[in-house]
Structure formats: C-alpha cells, structure tokens
Short mmCIF file of C-alpha atoms in Angstrom, two decimals:
data_model
loop_
_atom_site.label_atom_id
_atom_site.label_comp_id
_atom_site.label_asym_id
_atom_site.label_seq_id
_atom_site.Cartn_x
_atom_site.Cartn_y
_atom_site.Cartn_z
CA MET A 1 37.72 152.04 -2.63
CA LYS A 2 38.41 148.26 -2.88
CA HIS A 3 40.57 146.76 0.00
CA PHE A 4 42.98 143.72 -0.08
CA LEU A 5 45.02 142.66 2.73
CA LEU A 6 48.34 141.03 1.40
CA LEU A 7 50.30 138.82 3.83
CA SER A 8 53.88 138.88 2.54
CA ALA A 9 56.79 136.91 4.07
CA LEU A 10 59.73 138.94 2.54
CA LEU A 11 63.49 138.40 3.07
CA PHE A 12 63.90 140.69 6.16
CA SER A 13 66.93 140.17 8.12
CA LEU A 14 66.95 141.10 11.83
CA ALA A 15 70.73 140.87 12.44
CA ALA A 16 70.96 144.56 13.19
CA PHE A 17 68.46 144.50 16.06
CA ALA A 18 69.21 144.20 19.61
CA ALA A 19 67.71 141.53 21.94
CA PRO A 20 63.79 140.90 21.08
CA GLN A 21 61.18 142.09 23.48
CA SER A 22 58.70 139.27 23.12
CA TYR A 23 58.45 135.51 22.62
CA LYS A 24 57.26 136.06 19.13
CA GLN A 25 60.35 137.99 18.32
CA ILE A 26 62.66 135.57 19.87
CA ALA A 27 60.99 132.87 17.75
CA GLU A 28 61.32 134.91 14.60
CA ASP A 29 65.26 135.52 15.37
CA ALA A 30 65.62 131.65 16.01
CA ILE A 31 63.98 130.94 12.55
CA LYS A 32 66.48 133.30 11.04
CA ARG A 33 69.29 131.31 12.50
CA GLY A 34 67.82 128.08 11.65
CA ASP A 35 67.31 127.18 15.43
CA ILE A 36 63.99 125.16 15.00
CA ALA A 37 63.86 123.79 18.37
CA LYS A 38 64.12 127.30 19.90
CA ALA A 39 61.52 128.83 17.50
CA THR A 40 59.14 126.07 18.25
CA GLU A 41 59.45 126.62 22.00
CA PHE A 42 58.74 130.47 21.68
CA TYR A 43 56.13 130.06 19.20
CA ARG A 44 54.30 127.65 21.29
CA LYS A 45 54.57 130.10 24.30
CA TRP A 46 53.41 133.15 22.21
CA THR A 47 50.52 131.38 20.83
CA GLU A 48 49.49 130.12 24.12
CA ALA A 49 49.42 133.84 25.21
CA ASP A 50 47.88 134.82 22.08
CA PRO A 51 45.81 132.13 20.37
CA THR A 52 44.42 134.64 17.87
CA ASP A 53 47.81 135.03 15.98
CA ALA A 54 47.11 133.05 13.09
CA THR A 55 50.48 133.78 11.46
CA SER A 56 52.60 132.61 14.47
CA LEU A 57 50.47 129.39 14.69
CA TYR A 58 51.08 128.71 11.05
CA ASN A 59 54.78 129.31 11.70
CA LEU A 60 54.60 126.79 14.78
CA ALA A 61 53.00 124.30 12.42
CA CYS A 62 56.08 124.71 10.05
CA CYS A 63 58.55 124.30 12.98
CA TYR A 64 56.87 121.08 14.20
CA ALA A 65 56.86 119.71 10.71
CA LEU A 66 60.41 120.52 10.19
CA ALA A 67 61.29 118.89 13.53
CA LYS A 68 59.39 115.69 12.47
CA HIS A 69 56.45 116.11 14.80
CA PRO A 70 53.52 115.68 12.09
CA ASP A 71 50.70 115.39 14.76
CA GLU A 72 51.75 118.45 16.65
CA ALA A 73 52.19 120.20 13.20
CA LEU A 74 48.77 119.31 12.00
CA ALA A 75 47.24 120.36 15.30
CA ALA A 76 48.99 123.74 15.10
CA LEU A 77 47.70 124.16 11.65
CA GLN A 78 44.34 123.46 12.58
CA ARG A 79 44.63 126.03 15.33
CA ALA A 80 46.04 128.71 12.62
CA ALA A 81 42.98 127.93 10.36
CA ALA A 82 40.57 128.39 13.35
CA ALA A 83 42.45 131.73 14.08
CA GLY A 84 41.86 132.80 10.51
CA TRP A 85 44.92 131.60 8.33
CA SER A 86 43.73 132.14 4.81
CA ASP A 87 46.37 131.48 2.27
CA ALA A 88 45.62 127.95 1.01
CA GLY A 89 47.92 128.32 -1.99
CA HIS A 90 50.92 128.85 0.02
CA THR A 91 50.02 126.23 2.47
CA SER A 92 49.44 123.65 -0.12
CA GLU A 93 53.00 124.38 -1.68
CA ASP A 94 55.13 125.34 1.39
CA PRO A 95 58.04 122.80 1.50
CA ASP A 96 58.07 123.16 5.28
CA LEU A 97 54.77 121.08 5.39
CA GLU A 98 55.83 118.43 2.83
CA SER A 99 55.59 115.67 5.48
CA LEU A 100 51.91 116.61 5.87
CA ARG A 101 51.04 116.64 2.25
CA THR A 102 49.46 113.10 1.94
CA ARG A 103 47.44 113.05 5.16
CA LYS A 104 43.65 113.14 4.74
CA ASP A 105 43.48 115.59 7.81
CA PHE A 106 45.76 117.87 6.08
CA GLN A 107 43.59 117.99 3.10
CA SER A 108 40.47 118.85 5.48
CA VAL A 109 42.41 121.66 7.26
CA LEU A 110 43.38 122.92 3.66
CA GLU A 111 39.68 123.42 2.84
CA GLN A 112 38.98 125.18 5.98
CA ILE A 113 41.89 127.52 5.16
CA ALA A 114 40.55 128.18 1.76
CA GLY A 115 37.13 128.83 3.15
CA ASN A 116 38.78 131.63 5.22
CA ALA A 117 39.88 133.59 2.38
CA SER A 118 36.37 135.01 1.67
CA SER A 119 35.98 136.05 5.35
CA ARG A 120 39.26 137.12 6.76
CA SER A 121 39.43 140.84 7.79
CA GLY A 122 36.27 141.65 5.77
CA GLY A 123 37.26 139.74 2.66
CA TYR A 124 40.81 140.64 2.14
CA ILE A 125 43.08 138.54 -0.01
CA VAL A 126 46.02 137.01 1.49
CA HIS A 127 49.44 136.50 -0.33
CA SER A 128 52.59 134.88 1.23
CA CYS A 129 56.03 134.06 -0.11
CA ALA A 130 59.37 132.55 0.96
CA GLN A 131 60.27 134.00 4.31
CA GLU A 132 62.81 134.73 7.02
CA ARG A 133 60.43 137.11 8.75
CA LEU A 134 56.70 137.50 8.00
CA GLY A 135 55.26 141.03 7.51
CA GLU A 136 51.78 142.21 6.49
CA TYR A 137 50.65 144.99 4.26
CA VAL A 138 47.27 146.17 3.21
CA VAL A 139 46.52 147.08 -0.34
CA VAL A 140 43.81 149.45 -1.38
CA LEU A 141 42.82 149.61 -5.24
CA PRO A 142 40.77 152.53 -6.70
CA ASP A 143 37.23 151.86 -7.56
CA SER A 144 38.05 152.17 -11.16
CA TYR A 145 40.80 149.55 -10.91
CA ASP A 146 41.82 148.04 -14.26
CA PRO A 147 44.42 145.32 -14.19
CA ASN A 148 45.25 146.32 -17.85
CA ARG A 149 46.12 149.91 -16.71
CA LYS A 150 49.46 151.33 -15.04
CA TYR A 151 49.20 152.82 -11.78
CA GLU A 152 51.63 154.76 -9.57
CA LEU A 153 52.20 153.30 -5.98
CA LEU A 154 51.71 155.33 -2.84
CA ILE A 155 52.91 153.61 0.34
CA LEU A 156 51.19 154.86 3.51
CA LEU A 157 53.12 154.75 6.79
CA HIS A 158 51.15 154.66 9.89
CA GLY A 159 51.85 156.19 13.32
CA TYR A 160 53.01 154.67 16.49
CA GLY A 161 50.42 152.33 17.92
CA GLN A 162 48.23 152.00 14.79
CA SER A 163 47.47 149.20 12.57
CA PRO A 164 47.67 148.98 8.75
CA GLN A 165 43.80 148.12 8.53
CA GLU A 166 43.11 151.51 10.66
CA PHE A 167 45.53 153.60 8.54
CA ALA A 168 44.36 152.27 5.19
CA LYS A 169 41.33 154.53 5.69
CA ALA A 170 43.45 157.51 4.81
CA ALA A 171 43.61 155.80 1.18
CA GLN A 172 39.75 156.29 0.89
CA MET A 173 40.20 159.90 1.93
CA ILE A 174 43.05 160.65 -0.45
CA ASN A 175 41.05 158.74 -3.18
CA THR A 176 43.14 159.52 -6.14
CA GLU A 177 42.16 157.21 -8.99
CA ASP A 178 45.75 157.21 -10.45
CA PHE A 179 47.33 155.35 -7.35
CA ILE A 180 47.40 151.93 -5.82
CA TYR A 181 47.86 152.24 -2.13
CA ALA A 182 49.99 149.89 0.06
CA VAL A 183 50.03 150.18 4.02
CA PRO A 184 52.81 148.16 5.54
CA GLN A 185 52.34 146.87 9.21
CA GLY A 186 55.13 148.05 11.63
CA PRO A 187 57.21 145.02 12.48
CA TYR A 188 56.89 145.60 16.32
CA THR A 189 54.00 145.37 18.73
CA ALA A 190 53.66 148.70 20.45
CA LEU A 191 54.45 148.72 24.17
CA ASP A 192 51.35 148.84 26.44
CA SER A 193 49.02 148.00 23.44
CA ASP A 194 46.61 145.19 23.08
CA GLY A 195 48.92 143.47 20.68
CA LYS A 196 47.11 144.66 17.68
CA SER A 197 48.85 148.10 17.18
CA TYR A 198 52.48 148.40 15.90
CA CYS A 199 55.44 150.53 15.42
CA PHE A 200 58.32 150.61 12.74
CA LEU A 201 61.09 151.11 15.12
CA ARG A 202 61.96 148.93 17.99
CA GLU A 203 61.63 150.37 21.35
CA LEU A 204 64.03 150.74 24.32
CA GLU A 205 63.06 151.63 27.85
CA ASN A 206 61.02 154.88 28.34
CA TYR A 207 59.59 154.48 24.75
CA ARG A 208 62.76 155.46 23.25
CA GLU A 209 63.38 154.47 19.58
CA ASP A 210 66.27 152.05 18.93
CA THR A 211 68.05 153.74 16.06
CA ALA A 212 69.79 150.42 15.15
CA SER A 213 66.47 149.45 13.88
CA ILE A 214 66.35 152.36 11.18
CA ALA A 215 67.81 150.56 8.46
CA GLN A 216 65.82 147.58 8.45
CA ALA A 217 62.51 149.79 8.74
CA ALA A 218 63.39 151.57 5.65
CA SER A 219 64.37 148.25 3.89
CA TRP A 220 61.11 146.78 5.02
CA VAL A 221 59.22 149.79 3.14
CA MET A 222 61.20 149.06 0.06
CA HIS A 223 60.54 145.31 0.04
CA VAL A 224 56.86 146.03 0.34
CA ALA A 225 57.18 148.30 -2.75
CA ASP A 226 59.00 145.55 -4.66
CA ASP A 227 56.49 142.81 -3.62
CA VAL A 228 53.63 145.05 -4.77
CA MET A 229 55.01 145.43 -8.12
CA THR A 230 55.22 141.67 -8.47
CA ARG A 231 51.40 141.55 -7.97
CA TYR A 232 50.03 144.79 -9.39
CA PRO A 233 50.51 146.82 -12.60
CA ILE A 234 52.79 149.78 -11.25
CA ALA A 235 54.09 152.06 -13.88
CA ASP A 236 57.26 153.25 -12.13
CA LYS A 237 60.15 151.94 -9.92
CA ARG A 238 60.04 155.35 -8.07
CA VAL A 239 57.11 155.42 -5.53
CA TRP A 240 55.54 157.97 -3.34
CA LEU A 241 55.30 157.78 0.55
CA ALA A 242 52.91 159.43 3.00
CA GLY A 243 53.55 159.04 6.57
CA PHE A 244 52.06 160.17 9.92
CA SER A 245 53.96 160.68 13.32
CA GLN A 246 56.61 157.95 13.31
CA GLY A 247 55.61 156.96 9.92
CA ALA A 248 56.50 160.45 8.94
CA ALA A 249 60.04 160.02 10.43
CA LEU A 250 60.32 156.67 8.47
CA ALA A 251 59.27 158.51 5.34
CA HIS A 252 62.10 161.19 5.84
CA ILE A 253 64.46 158.21 6.46
CA THR A 254 63.47 156.03 3.49
CA ALA A 255 63.78 158.80 1.06
CA ALA A 256 67.08 159.57 2.31
CA ARG A 257 68.37 155.97 2.15
CA TYR A 258 66.69 155.25 -1.27
CA PRO A 259 66.44 158.53 -3.13
CA GLU A 260 66.66 156.73 -6.49
CA ARG A 261 63.50 154.85 -5.58
CA ILE A 262 61.43 157.68 -4.05
CA ALA A 263 59.70 160.23 -6.36
CA GLY A 264 58.28 162.29 -3.38
CA TYR A 265 56.85 161.97 0.09
CA ALA A 266 54.39 163.53 2.48
CA ALA A 267 55.20 163.85 6.14
CA HIS A 268 52.57 164.98 8.73
CA GLY A 269 53.03 165.54 12.41
CA GLY A 270 56.39 163.93 12.07
CA TYR A 271 60.02 164.62 12.90
CA ILE A 272 63.52 163.94 11.77
CA ILE A 273 65.60 161.59 14.22
CA LYS A 274 68.80 163.23 15.05
CA GLY A 275 71.70 161.64 13.27
CA ALA A 276 69.57 159.54 10.99
CA ILE A 277 70.24 161.54 7.73
CA SER A 278 73.50 162.59 6.44
CA ASP A 279 74.31 165.57 4.27
CA LYS A 280 75.52 163.13 1.61
CA GLN A 281 72.09 161.48 1.69
CA LEU A 282 70.41 164.75 1.50
CA ALA A 283 72.58 165.66 -1.61
CA ALA A 284 71.43 162.39 -3.29
CA GLU A 285 67.85 163.45 -2.70
CA LYS A 286 68.37 166.75 -4.38
CA THR A 287 70.21 165.12 -7.32
CA GLN A 288 67.16 162.66 -7.75
CA LYS A 289 64.78 165.59 -7.44
CA VAL A 290 62.61 164.05 -4.52
CA ARG A 291 59.74 166.30 -3.75
CA VAL A 292 58.56 166.75 -0.13
CA LEU A 293 55.22 167.79 1.53
CA ILE A 294 55.56 168.44 5.24
CA THR A 295 52.31 169.50 7.09
CA HIS A 296 51.86 169.94 10.93
CA ALA A 297 49.10 171.09 13.24
CA GLU A 298 50.32 174.14 15.41
CA ASP A 299 48.57 172.63 18.30
CA ASP A 300 50.02 169.08 18.06
CA PRO A 301 50.24 167.95 21.57
CA ALA A 302 52.45 164.59 20.63
CA VAL A 303 54.95 166.03 18.16
CA ALA A 304 55.91 169.78 18.66
CA TYR A 305 55.08 172.05 15.59
CA MET A 306 58.68 173.00 15.64
CA GLU A 307 59.73 169.62 14.73
CA GLY A 308 57.94 170.04 11.34
CA VAL A 309 59.43 173.52 10.82
CA TYR A 310 63.08 172.12 11.68
CA ALA A 311 62.46 169.22 9.10
CA SER A 312 61.08 171.92 6.51
CA ASN A 313 64.14 174.10 6.96
CA MET A 314 66.63 171.41 7.26
CA LEU A 315 65.44 169.96 3.85
CA LYS A 316 65.15 173.33 2.13
CA GLN A 317 68.62 174.48 3.08
CA SER A 318 69.77 171.18 1.36
CA GLY A 319 68.20 172.31 -1.83
CA LEU A 320 65.08 169.91 -1.82
CA ASN A 321 61.74 171.00 -3.31
CA VAL A 322 59.69 171.31 -0.04
CA THR A 323 56.30 172.42 0.62
CA PHE A 324 55.57 173.23 4.22
CA THR A 325 51.95 174.02 5.48
CA GLN A 326 50.42 174.60 8.79
CA LEU A 327 47.49 172.31 8.80
CA GLY A 328 45.00 170.23 10.95
CA THR A 329 44.26 170.07 14.62
CA GLY A 330 45.78 167.97 17.20
CA HIS A 331 47.84 164.89 16.34
CA ALA A 332 45.68 163.27 13.60
CA PHE A 333 45.96 162.09 10.02
CA ASP A 334 42.44 163.61 9.14
CA SER A 335 40.64 164.48 6.00
CA ALA A 336 42.17 167.85 5.67
CA VAL A 337 45.55 166.47 5.74
CA CYS A 338 44.53 163.77 3.05
CA ALA A 339 42.92 166.42 0.94
CA LYS A 340 46.18 168.45 0.93
CA ILE A 341 48.12 165.20 0.01
CA ALA A 342 45.68 164.51 -2.94
CA ASP A 343 46.06 168.04 -4.23
CA TRP A 344 49.82 167.83 -3.96
CA LEU A 345 49.90 164.53 -5.91
CA LYS A 346 47.70 165.81 -8.47
CA ALA A 347 49.95 168.86 -9.01
CA LYS A 348 53.06 166.68 -9.45
#
C-alpha cells in the first residue's frame, strides 16, 4: 500500500469541552477565542517542553507574527522547520505570516520546509487548510491507485493510546483495492503517554471519558471524511468506518449521529458508552440501512467480551443489520480481524 500523511487544519470548535489538560490545549482554546497573547504564552511553554512538536512551533510562529514580533516569529518558524514542518505551500500563503513574506531569511526557511516534504514520517505528503484547531490524519492509497478512478472511503479509528501511523498498518492488512483509507489522529494526548499516543475522548480523573467531548469527536471524523473528498476521488458521500476499542466506541457514536453519511461500520473490541446513543438515532440508522460488523475476542482483558455482546444485541433489537463474531485473541486489531473486515466489505 502507498502511504500519505495529511495534516489538515479543519474548523474544529472546542466550545463543548471542559478545561484543557495541557499547555497545548490551553493555547489551542486561546486561538479559538482570538486571544493571541495567551496562545503565544502557552505555545511557548508547550514547545519548550516538547521541542519536537512541529505543528505547535508553526502555530507559535503564527502567533508571534500576528502579535507583530517578526524576529520571534521567524525563530519559531526555523524551529518548526528543524522539527520537521513540511507544508511549504501553506506556509508561503498563510495570511498569519504576511509580515514575514519579504524577508530573505523567510525564503531560506521556506526552502528548508519544502525539503522536509520528502523525508517527514517516511515520505508522507502533508496538507493544511484554514484552521481553528489543527488535526492530522494519515491516508493510505491502494497499490493500484488511479486518480481517474472513483474509490470508496474507509475511515480507521485507532484505539486509546495509539497513533494514526501505527493504526494505518491495519489498512495494509485489510488491503482491499476498492478503498482509500483515512486514519484520523485522536485530538487528545493520552494520559501517562510519551506524548505521541492519542485518544478521541477527553479524559477526566481515573481515566474516565468526558462525555461532553463525544459530539466533537464524531464531528472530527466527519470533517476528515469531507477533507479527504476534496483531495481524492471518492465515489460516495456515505463512507465506511472501522474502529478498535475506543475507536470502536466512536464508530458506534459517529454512525448514530451521522447515519445519512455512514454506509456501514466495523467495531472490534469496543463498547457502547452509556447514554451516548438514543432510540431516535438508532431508528435513523435503521432507516438509512447502516450495516454493522461487531467482533470481539472472548479473552479480551481490556474490554469485556460481554460489551461486544451487549452492543450487538442493542443494535439488533433496534432492527439494524448486525453481524456479530467472536474473533481474535486478547485486545488487538490483528490480521484475523482485518481479514474478517475485508471479507465483510467485499460482501457488501
């Protein structure tokens, strides 16, 4: 399979979320409110703690430029380039950096950014667009990819504490030539992680999921779908989902909230969050004929097997077309699961 990493700054409001848990999230919320001074302060603190976060360094450069501190802006942009920022096209056109455009040192760093495009994350291509909050997703194209052909879209939703690059390997195992695959990155850094693993739902104390973040998580999935459709030849507005663990829970939620946009979804090792899906939403899924595949390992140590049974029974009782299969070992999205999903997709 061919891999491309797309960096997409999509309109992604955080108003429904509670207080942020990191300097980075404080900065992102400040950007949304237009508080450039606070955003600058907390992007600076965040990037001092994590000098490898190219995206935050780029955002810091934009903040400095908007605050009319061009030297600091250029220095932050140089640090972003050194950390791997690779979207020269967006950088050259970004109105936030207008004050730097005529500087010779800006042109020099722009060349360095362009050079990063061939080496970042193993050669992934990066895209960006107008933003309130920046979100990344990986795209995997089939080996036989033809830009003149129409494809269906399968969005892969990673589990808690994973990265999109890690979960993109599932696309290689599913490996159906009729699909383009997109793998969104969860918007939150997982607690007790190295800062490079993510989750879709904001965490409260004791690793509890903040249900206030559910609507925005589902919206993020659909933003990714819409963004992919602007870049690649997707045949249908109705897309497919496949999720693992927390990603499976998000697949249940996204289909319930956007049944007219979801053709079907697969959920492995997942669960339904109590109170997150209404009877009215399930009825809409039935009307839209959303197809569902639920798989679960009997010995899953992280998410009990009965969670999968419960989800299957709940959806079947609502009249949905559900296939339930005991499958796999432990808590893993492995080759057996991917093969089952591939067969299910082909049988559609």
